PDB file of C-alpha atoms in Angstrom:
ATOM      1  CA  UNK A  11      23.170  16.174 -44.600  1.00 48.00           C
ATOM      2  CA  UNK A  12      23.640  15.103 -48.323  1.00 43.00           C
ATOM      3  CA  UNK A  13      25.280  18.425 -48.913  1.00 42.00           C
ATOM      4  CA  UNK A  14      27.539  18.507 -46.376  1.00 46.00           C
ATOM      5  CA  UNK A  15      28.883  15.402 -47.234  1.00 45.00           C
ATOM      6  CA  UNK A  16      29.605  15.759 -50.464  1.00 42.00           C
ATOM      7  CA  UNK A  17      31.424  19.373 -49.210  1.00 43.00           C
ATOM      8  CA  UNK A  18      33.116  17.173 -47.340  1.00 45.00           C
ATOM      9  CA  UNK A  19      34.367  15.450 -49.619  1.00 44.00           C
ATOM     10  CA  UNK A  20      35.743  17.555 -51.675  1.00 41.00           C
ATOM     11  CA  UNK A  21      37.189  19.072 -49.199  1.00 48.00           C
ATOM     12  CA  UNK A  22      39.058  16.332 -48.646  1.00 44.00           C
ATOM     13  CA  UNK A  23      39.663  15.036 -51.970  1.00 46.00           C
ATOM     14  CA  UNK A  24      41.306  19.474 -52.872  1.00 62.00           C
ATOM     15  CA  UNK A  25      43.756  18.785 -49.780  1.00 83.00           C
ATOM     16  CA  UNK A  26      46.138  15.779 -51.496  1.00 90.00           C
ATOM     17  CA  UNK A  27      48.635  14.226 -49.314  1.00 91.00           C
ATOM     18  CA  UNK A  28      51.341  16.018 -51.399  1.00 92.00           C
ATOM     19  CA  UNK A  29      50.047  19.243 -50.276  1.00 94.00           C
ATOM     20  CA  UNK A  30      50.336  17.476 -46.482  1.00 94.00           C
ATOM     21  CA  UNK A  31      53.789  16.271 -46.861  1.00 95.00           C
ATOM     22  CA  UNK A  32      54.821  19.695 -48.390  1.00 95.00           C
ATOM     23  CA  UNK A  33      53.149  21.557 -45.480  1.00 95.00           C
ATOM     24  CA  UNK A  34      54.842  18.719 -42.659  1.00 96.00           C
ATOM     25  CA  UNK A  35      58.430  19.601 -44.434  1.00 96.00           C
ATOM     26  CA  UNK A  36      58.139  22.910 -43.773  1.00 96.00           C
ATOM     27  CA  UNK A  37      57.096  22.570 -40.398  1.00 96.00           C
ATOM     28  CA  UNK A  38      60.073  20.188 -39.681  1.00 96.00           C
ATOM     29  CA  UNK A  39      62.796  22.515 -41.496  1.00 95.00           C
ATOM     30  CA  UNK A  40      61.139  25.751 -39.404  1.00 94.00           C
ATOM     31  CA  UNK A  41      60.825  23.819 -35.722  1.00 93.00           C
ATOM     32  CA  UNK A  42      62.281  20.597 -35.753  1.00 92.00           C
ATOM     33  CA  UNK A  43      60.396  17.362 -35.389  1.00 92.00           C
ATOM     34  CA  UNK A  44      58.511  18.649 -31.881  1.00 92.00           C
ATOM     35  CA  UNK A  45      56.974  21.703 -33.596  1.00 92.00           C
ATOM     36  CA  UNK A  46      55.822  19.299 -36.160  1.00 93.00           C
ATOM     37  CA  UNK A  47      52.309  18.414 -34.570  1.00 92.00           C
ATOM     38  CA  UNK A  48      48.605  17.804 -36.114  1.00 92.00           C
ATOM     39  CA  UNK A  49      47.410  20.869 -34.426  1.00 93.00           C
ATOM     40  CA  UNK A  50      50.371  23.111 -36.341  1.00 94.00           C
ATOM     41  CA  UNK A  51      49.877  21.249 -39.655  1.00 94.00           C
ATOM     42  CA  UNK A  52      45.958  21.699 -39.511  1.00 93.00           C
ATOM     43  CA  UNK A  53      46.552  25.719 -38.754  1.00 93.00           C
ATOM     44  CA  UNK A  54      49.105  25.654 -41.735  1.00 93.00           C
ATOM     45  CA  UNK A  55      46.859  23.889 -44.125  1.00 92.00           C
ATOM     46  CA  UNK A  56      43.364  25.977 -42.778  1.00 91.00           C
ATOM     47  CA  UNK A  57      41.732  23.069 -42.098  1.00 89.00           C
ATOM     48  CA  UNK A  58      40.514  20.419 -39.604  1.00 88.00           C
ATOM     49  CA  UNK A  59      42.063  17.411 -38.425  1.00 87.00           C
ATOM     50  CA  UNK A  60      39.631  14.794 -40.242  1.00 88.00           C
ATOM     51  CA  UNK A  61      41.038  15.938 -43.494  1.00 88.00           C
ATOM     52  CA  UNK A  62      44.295  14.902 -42.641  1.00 90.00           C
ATOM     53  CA  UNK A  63      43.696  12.000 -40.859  1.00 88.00           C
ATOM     54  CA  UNK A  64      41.819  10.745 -44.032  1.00 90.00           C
ATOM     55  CA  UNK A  65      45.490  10.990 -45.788  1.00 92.00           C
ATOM     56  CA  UNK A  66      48.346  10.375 -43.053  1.00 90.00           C
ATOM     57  CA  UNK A  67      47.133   8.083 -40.062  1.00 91.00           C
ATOM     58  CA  UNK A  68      49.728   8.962 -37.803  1.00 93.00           C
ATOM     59  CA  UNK A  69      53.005  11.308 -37.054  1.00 92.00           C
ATOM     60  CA  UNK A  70      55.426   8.861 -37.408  1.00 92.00           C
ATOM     61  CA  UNK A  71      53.664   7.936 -41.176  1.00 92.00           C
ATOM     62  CA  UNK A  72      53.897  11.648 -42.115  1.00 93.00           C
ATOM     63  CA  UNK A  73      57.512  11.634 -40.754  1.00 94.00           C
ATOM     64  CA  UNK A  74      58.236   8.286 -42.962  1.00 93.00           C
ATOM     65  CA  UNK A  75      56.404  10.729 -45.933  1.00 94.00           C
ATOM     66  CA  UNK A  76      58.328  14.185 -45.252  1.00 96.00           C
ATOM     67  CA  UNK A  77      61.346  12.059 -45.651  1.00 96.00           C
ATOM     68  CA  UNK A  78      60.685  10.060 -48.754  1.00 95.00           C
ATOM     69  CA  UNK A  79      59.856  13.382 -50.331  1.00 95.00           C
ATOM     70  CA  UNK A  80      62.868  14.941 -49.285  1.00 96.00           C
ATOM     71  CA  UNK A  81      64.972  11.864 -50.269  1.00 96.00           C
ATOM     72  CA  UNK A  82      63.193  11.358 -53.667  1.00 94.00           C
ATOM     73  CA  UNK A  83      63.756  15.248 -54.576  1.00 94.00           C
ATOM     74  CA  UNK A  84      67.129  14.959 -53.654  1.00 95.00           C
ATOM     75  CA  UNK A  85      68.035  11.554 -55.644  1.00 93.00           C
ATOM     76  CA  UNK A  86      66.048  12.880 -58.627  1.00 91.00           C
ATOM     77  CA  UNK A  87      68.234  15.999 -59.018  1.00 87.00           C
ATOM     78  CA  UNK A  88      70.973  14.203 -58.346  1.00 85.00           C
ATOM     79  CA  UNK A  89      70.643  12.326 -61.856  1.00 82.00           C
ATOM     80  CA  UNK A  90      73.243  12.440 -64.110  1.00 79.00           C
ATOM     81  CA  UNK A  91      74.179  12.001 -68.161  1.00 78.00           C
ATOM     82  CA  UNK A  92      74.340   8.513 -68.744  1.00 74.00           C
ATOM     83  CA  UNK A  93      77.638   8.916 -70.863  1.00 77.00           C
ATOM     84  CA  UNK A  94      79.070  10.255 -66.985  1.00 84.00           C
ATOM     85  CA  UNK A  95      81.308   7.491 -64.947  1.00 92.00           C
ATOM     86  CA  UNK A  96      79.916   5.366 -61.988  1.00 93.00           C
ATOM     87  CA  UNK A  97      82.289   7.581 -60.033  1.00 94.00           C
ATOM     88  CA  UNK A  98      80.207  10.680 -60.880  1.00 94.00           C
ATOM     89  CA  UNK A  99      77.193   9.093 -60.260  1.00 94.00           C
ATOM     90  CA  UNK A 100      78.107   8.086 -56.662  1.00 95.00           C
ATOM     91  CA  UNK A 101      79.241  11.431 -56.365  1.00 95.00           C
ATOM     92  CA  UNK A 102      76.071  13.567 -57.557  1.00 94.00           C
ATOM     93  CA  UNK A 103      73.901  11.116 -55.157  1.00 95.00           C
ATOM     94  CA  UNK A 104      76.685  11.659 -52.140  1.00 95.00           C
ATOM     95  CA  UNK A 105      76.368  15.567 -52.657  1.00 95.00           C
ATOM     96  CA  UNK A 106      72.315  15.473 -53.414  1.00 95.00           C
ATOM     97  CA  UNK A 107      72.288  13.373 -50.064  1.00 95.00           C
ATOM     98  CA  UNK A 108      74.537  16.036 -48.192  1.00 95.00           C
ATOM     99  CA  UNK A 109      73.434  18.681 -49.679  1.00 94.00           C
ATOM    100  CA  UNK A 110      69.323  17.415 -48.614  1.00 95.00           C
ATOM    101  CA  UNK A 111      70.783  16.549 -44.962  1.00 94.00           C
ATOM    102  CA  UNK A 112      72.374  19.996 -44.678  1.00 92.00           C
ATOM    103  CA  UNK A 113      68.962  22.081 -46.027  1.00 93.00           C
ATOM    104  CA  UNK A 114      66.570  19.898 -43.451  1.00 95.00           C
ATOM    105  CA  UNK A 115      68.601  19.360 -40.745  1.00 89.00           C
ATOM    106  CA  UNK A 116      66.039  16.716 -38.950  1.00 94.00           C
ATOM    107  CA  UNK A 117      66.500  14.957 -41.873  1.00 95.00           C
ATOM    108  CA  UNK A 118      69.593  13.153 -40.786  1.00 93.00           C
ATOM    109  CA  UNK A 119      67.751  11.734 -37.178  1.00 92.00           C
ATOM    110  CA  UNK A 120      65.004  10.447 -39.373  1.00 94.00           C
ATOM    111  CA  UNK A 121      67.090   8.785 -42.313  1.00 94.00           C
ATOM    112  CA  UNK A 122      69.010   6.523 -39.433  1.00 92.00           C
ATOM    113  CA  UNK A 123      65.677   6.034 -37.771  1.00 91.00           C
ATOM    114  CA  UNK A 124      64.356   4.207 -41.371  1.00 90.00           C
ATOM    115  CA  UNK A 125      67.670   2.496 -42.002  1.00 89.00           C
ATOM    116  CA  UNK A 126      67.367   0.685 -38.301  1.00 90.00           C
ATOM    117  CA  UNK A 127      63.792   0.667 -38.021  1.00 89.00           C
ATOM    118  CA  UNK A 128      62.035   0.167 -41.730  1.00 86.00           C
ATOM    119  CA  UNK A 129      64.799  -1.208 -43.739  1.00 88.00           C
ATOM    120  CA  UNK A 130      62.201  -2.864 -46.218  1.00 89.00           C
ATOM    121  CA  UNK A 131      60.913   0.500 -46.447  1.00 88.00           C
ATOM    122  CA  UNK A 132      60.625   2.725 -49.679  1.00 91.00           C
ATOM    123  CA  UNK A 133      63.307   5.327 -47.917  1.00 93.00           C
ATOM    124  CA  UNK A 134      66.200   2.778 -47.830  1.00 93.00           C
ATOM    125  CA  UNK A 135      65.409   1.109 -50.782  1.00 94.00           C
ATOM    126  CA  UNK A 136      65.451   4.405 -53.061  1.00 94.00           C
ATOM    127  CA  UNK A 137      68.811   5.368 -51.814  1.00 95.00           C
ATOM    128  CA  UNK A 138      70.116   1.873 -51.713  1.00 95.00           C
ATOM    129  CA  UNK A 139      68.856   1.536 -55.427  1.00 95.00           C
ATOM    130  CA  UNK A 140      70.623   4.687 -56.738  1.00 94.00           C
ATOM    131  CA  UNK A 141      73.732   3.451 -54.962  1.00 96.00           C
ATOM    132  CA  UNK A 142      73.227  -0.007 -55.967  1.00 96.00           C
ATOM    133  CA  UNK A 143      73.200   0.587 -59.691  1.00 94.00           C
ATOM    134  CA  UNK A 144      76.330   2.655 -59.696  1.00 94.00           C
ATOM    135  CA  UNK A 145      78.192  -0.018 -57.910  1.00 95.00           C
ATOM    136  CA  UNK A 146      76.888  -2.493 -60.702  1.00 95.00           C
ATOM    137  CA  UNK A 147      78.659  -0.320 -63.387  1.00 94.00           C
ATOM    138  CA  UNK A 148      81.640  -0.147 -61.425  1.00 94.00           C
ATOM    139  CA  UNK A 149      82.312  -3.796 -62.392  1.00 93.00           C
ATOM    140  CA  UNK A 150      81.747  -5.625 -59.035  1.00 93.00           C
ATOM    141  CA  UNK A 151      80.752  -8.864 -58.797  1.00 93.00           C
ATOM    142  CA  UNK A 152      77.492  -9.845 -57.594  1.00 93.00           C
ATOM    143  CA  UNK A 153      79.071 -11.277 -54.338  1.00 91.00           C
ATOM    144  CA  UNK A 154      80.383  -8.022 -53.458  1.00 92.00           C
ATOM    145  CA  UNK A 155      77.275  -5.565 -54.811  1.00 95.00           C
ATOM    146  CA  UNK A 156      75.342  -5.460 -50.975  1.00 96.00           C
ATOM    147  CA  UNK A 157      78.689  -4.835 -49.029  1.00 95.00           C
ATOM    148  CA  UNK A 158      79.969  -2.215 -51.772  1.00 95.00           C
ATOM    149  CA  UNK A 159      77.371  -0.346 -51.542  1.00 96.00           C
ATOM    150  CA  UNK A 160      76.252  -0.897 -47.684  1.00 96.00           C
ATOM    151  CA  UNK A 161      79.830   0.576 -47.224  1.00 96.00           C
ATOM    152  CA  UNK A 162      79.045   3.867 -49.638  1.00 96.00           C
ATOM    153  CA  UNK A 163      75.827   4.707 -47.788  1.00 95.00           C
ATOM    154  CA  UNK A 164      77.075   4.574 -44.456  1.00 95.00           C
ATOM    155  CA  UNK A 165      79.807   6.428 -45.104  1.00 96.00           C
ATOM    156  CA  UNK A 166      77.946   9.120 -46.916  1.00 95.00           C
ATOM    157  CA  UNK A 167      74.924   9.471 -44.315  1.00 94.00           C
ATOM    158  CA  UNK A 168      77.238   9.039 -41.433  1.00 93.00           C
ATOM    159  CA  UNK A 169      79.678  11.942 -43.136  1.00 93.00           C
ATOM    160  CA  UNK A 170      76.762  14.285 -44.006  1.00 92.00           C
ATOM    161  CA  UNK A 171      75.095  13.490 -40.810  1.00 90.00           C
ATOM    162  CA  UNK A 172      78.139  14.869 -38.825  1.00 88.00           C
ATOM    163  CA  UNK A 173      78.685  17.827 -41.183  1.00 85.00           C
ATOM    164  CA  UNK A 174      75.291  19.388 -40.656  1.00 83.00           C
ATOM    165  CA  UNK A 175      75.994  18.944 -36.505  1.00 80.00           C
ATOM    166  CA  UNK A 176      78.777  20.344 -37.234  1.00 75.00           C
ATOM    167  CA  UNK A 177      76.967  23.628 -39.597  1.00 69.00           C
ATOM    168  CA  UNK A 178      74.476  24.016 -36.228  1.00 62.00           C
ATOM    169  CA  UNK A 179      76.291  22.942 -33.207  1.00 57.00           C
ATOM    170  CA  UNK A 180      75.791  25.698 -30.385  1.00 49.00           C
ATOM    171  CA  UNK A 181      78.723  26.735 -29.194  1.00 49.00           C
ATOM    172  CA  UNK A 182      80.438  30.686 -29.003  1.00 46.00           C
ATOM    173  CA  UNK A 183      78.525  31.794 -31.919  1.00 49.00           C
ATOM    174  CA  UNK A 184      81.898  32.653 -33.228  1.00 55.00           C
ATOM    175  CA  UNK A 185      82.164  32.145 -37.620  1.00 74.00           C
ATOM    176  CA  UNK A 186      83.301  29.255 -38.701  1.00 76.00           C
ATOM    177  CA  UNK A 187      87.346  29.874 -39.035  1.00 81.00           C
ATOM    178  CA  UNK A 188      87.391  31.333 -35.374  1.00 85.00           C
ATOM    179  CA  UNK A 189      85.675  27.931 -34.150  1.00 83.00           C
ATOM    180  CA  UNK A 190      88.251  26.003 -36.104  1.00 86.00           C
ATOM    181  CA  UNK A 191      90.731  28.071 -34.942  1.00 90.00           C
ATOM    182  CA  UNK A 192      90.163  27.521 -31.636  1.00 90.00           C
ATOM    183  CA  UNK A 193      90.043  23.616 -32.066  1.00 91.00           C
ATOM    184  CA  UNK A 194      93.277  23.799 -33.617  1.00 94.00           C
ATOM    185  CA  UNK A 195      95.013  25.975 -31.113  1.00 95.00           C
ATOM    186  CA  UNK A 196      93.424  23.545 -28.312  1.00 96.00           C
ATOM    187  CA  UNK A 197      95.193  20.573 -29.843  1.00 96.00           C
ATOM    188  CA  UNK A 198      98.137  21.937 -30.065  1.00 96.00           C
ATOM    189  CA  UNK A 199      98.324  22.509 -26.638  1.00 97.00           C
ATOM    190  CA  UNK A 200      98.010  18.641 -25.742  1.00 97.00           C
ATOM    191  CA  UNK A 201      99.816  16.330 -24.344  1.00 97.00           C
ATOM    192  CA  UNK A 202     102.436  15.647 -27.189  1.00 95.00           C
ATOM    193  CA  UNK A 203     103.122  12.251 -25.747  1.00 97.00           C
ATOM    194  CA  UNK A 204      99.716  11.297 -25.223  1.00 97.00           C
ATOM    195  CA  UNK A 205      98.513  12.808 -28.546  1.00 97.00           C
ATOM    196  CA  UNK A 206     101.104  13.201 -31.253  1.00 97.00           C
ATOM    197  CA  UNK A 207      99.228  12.242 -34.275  1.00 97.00           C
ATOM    198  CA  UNK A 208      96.073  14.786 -33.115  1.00 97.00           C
ATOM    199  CA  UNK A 209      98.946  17.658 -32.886  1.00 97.00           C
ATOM    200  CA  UNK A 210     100.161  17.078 -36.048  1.00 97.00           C
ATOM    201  CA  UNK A 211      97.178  17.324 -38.139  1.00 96.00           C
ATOM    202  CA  UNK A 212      95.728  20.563 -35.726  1.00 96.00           C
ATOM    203  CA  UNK A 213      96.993  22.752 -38.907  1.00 94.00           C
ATOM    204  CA  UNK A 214      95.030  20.470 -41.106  1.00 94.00           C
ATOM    205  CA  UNK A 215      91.883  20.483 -39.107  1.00 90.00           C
ATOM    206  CA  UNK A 216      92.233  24.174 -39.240  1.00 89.00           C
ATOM    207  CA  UNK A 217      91.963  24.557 -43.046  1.00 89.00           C
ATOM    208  CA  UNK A 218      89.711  21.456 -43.854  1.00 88.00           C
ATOM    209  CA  UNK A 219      86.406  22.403 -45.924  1.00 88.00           C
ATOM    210  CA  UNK A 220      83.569  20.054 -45.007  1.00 88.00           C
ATOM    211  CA  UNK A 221      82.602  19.697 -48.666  1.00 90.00           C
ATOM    212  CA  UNK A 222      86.576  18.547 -49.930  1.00 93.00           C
ATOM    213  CA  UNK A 223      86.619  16.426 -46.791  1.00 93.00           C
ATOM    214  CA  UNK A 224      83.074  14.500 -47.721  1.00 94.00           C
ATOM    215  CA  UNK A 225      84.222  14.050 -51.679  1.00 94.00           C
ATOM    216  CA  UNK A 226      87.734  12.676 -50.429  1.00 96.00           C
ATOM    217  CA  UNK A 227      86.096  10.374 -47.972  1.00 96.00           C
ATOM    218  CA  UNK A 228      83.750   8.839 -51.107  1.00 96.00           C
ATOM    219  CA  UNK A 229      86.720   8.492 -53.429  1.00 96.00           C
ATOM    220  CA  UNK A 230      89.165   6.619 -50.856  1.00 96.00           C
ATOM    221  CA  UNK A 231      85.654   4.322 -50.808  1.00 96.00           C
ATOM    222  CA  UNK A 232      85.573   3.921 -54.543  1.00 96.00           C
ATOM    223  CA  UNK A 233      89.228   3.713 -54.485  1.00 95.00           C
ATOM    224  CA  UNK A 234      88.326   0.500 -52.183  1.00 95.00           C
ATOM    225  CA  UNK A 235      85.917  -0.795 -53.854  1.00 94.00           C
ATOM    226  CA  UNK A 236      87.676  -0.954 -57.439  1.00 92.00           C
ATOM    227  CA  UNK A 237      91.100  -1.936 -55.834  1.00 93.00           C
ATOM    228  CA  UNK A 238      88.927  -4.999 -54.309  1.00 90.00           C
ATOM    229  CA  UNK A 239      86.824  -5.469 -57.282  1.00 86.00           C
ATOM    230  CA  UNK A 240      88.891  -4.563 -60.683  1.00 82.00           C
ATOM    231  CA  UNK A 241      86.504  -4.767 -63.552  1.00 70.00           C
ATOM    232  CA  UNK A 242      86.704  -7.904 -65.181  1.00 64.00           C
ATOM    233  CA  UNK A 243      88.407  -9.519 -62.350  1.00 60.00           C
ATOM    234  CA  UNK A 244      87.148 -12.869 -61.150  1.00 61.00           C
ATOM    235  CA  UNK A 245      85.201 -12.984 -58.064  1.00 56.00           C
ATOM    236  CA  UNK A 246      87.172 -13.527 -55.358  1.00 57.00           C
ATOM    237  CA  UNK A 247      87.029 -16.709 -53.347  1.00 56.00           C
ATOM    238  CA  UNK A 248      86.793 -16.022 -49.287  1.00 51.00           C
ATOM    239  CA  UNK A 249      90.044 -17.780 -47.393  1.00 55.00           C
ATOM    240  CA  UNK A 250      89.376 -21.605 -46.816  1.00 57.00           C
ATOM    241  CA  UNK A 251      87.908 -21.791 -43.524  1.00 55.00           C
ATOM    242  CA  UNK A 252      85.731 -18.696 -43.278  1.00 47.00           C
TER     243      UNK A 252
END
């Protein structure tokens, strides 16, 4: 009994929980979150359920770990000299964000599940961090750091988010510029007095790239954030009465 035991053990102790996480990311990237089950993840890893159990108690825990190792890859590569601008830095963390979102495409469900669900968690705190810091450097006061940078990271996980629908979205199965093409074409032929301003950018939606699109989108928030908070400004005082 002794013996087994101790095999047991080290058993246990040769399957780490990075080996887990690494196993439950590929099951998530090959079959979404359904095909990522305790059944498939103890077939992948060749070994029984107790072993995992002894490092992840629960699916939703290895979901909250598959992400944070995603996330923490993706922040870590997205590091940049420190002689760079802010601007850069938000920037490399927009497009290591994206660029995560678009590779694991579950990954965008389960980064707005933490944001609404585990806020205090280590997910939303690493991304709000690397975010945070930047917006520090841009000059803005203290007052305005949580908004400034609430304001970047919804932008960029709502963008991203959208862009990797749009990268998957069934449809025709026709490439890219036909899909486009027929978007365009199909708001064109709308009402022009019900929908002038959607006919006159049906050209532009056309020839957008996703990637030009998402960087634009981050520097008309920069743009907002520095017009609002000018380095070495004062902070400003709110209205009288709000």
């Amino acid at each position: 009994m002794a013996t087994r035991t101790r095999r047991s053990q080290r058993r246990t102790e040769a399957l780490s929980r990075e080996r887990i996480v690494e196993a439950a990311v590929e099951l998530l990237d090959a079959a979404g979150e359904s095909g990522l089950t305790f059944r498939a993840l103890t077939e992948r890893l060749a070994t029984g359920p107790g072993a995992v159990y002894w490092h992840v108690a629960n699916k939703d825990e290895l979901l909250a770990a598959a992400t944070e190792g995603v996330v923490t890859t993706a922040l870590t590569e997205a590091a940049v000299p420190p002689e760079d601008s802010p601007q850069e830095g938000v920037r490399a963390v927009a497009l290591g964000l994206s660029g995560a979102i678009e590779e694991h495409p579950w990954l965008a469900t389960q980064l707005a599940l933490q944001l609404a669900r585990n806020p205090w968690g280590t997910v939303t705190a690493r991304i709000f961090e690397s975010l945070g810091r930047r917006v520090r450097a841009l000059g803005v006061p203290e007052s305005g750091w949580f908004t400034a940078t609430s304001a970047l990271l919804h932008y960029i996980l709502g963008a991203a988010g959208q862009n990797a629908a749009n990268a998957t979205a069934p449809g025709t199965g026709a490439e890219r510029a036909e899909f486009l093409g027929a978007v365009s074409a199909a708001w064109k032929d709308l009402d022009p007095d019900d929908y002038p301003f959607t006919r006159a950018v049906a050209d532009q939606m056309r020839e957008h790239d996703d990637r030009e699109q998402f960087l634009a989108g981050i520097d008309f928030v920069l743009t907002g954030i520095t017009t609002l908070h000018p380095p070495g400004a004062p902070p400003r005082t709110p209205p009288a009465g709000t």
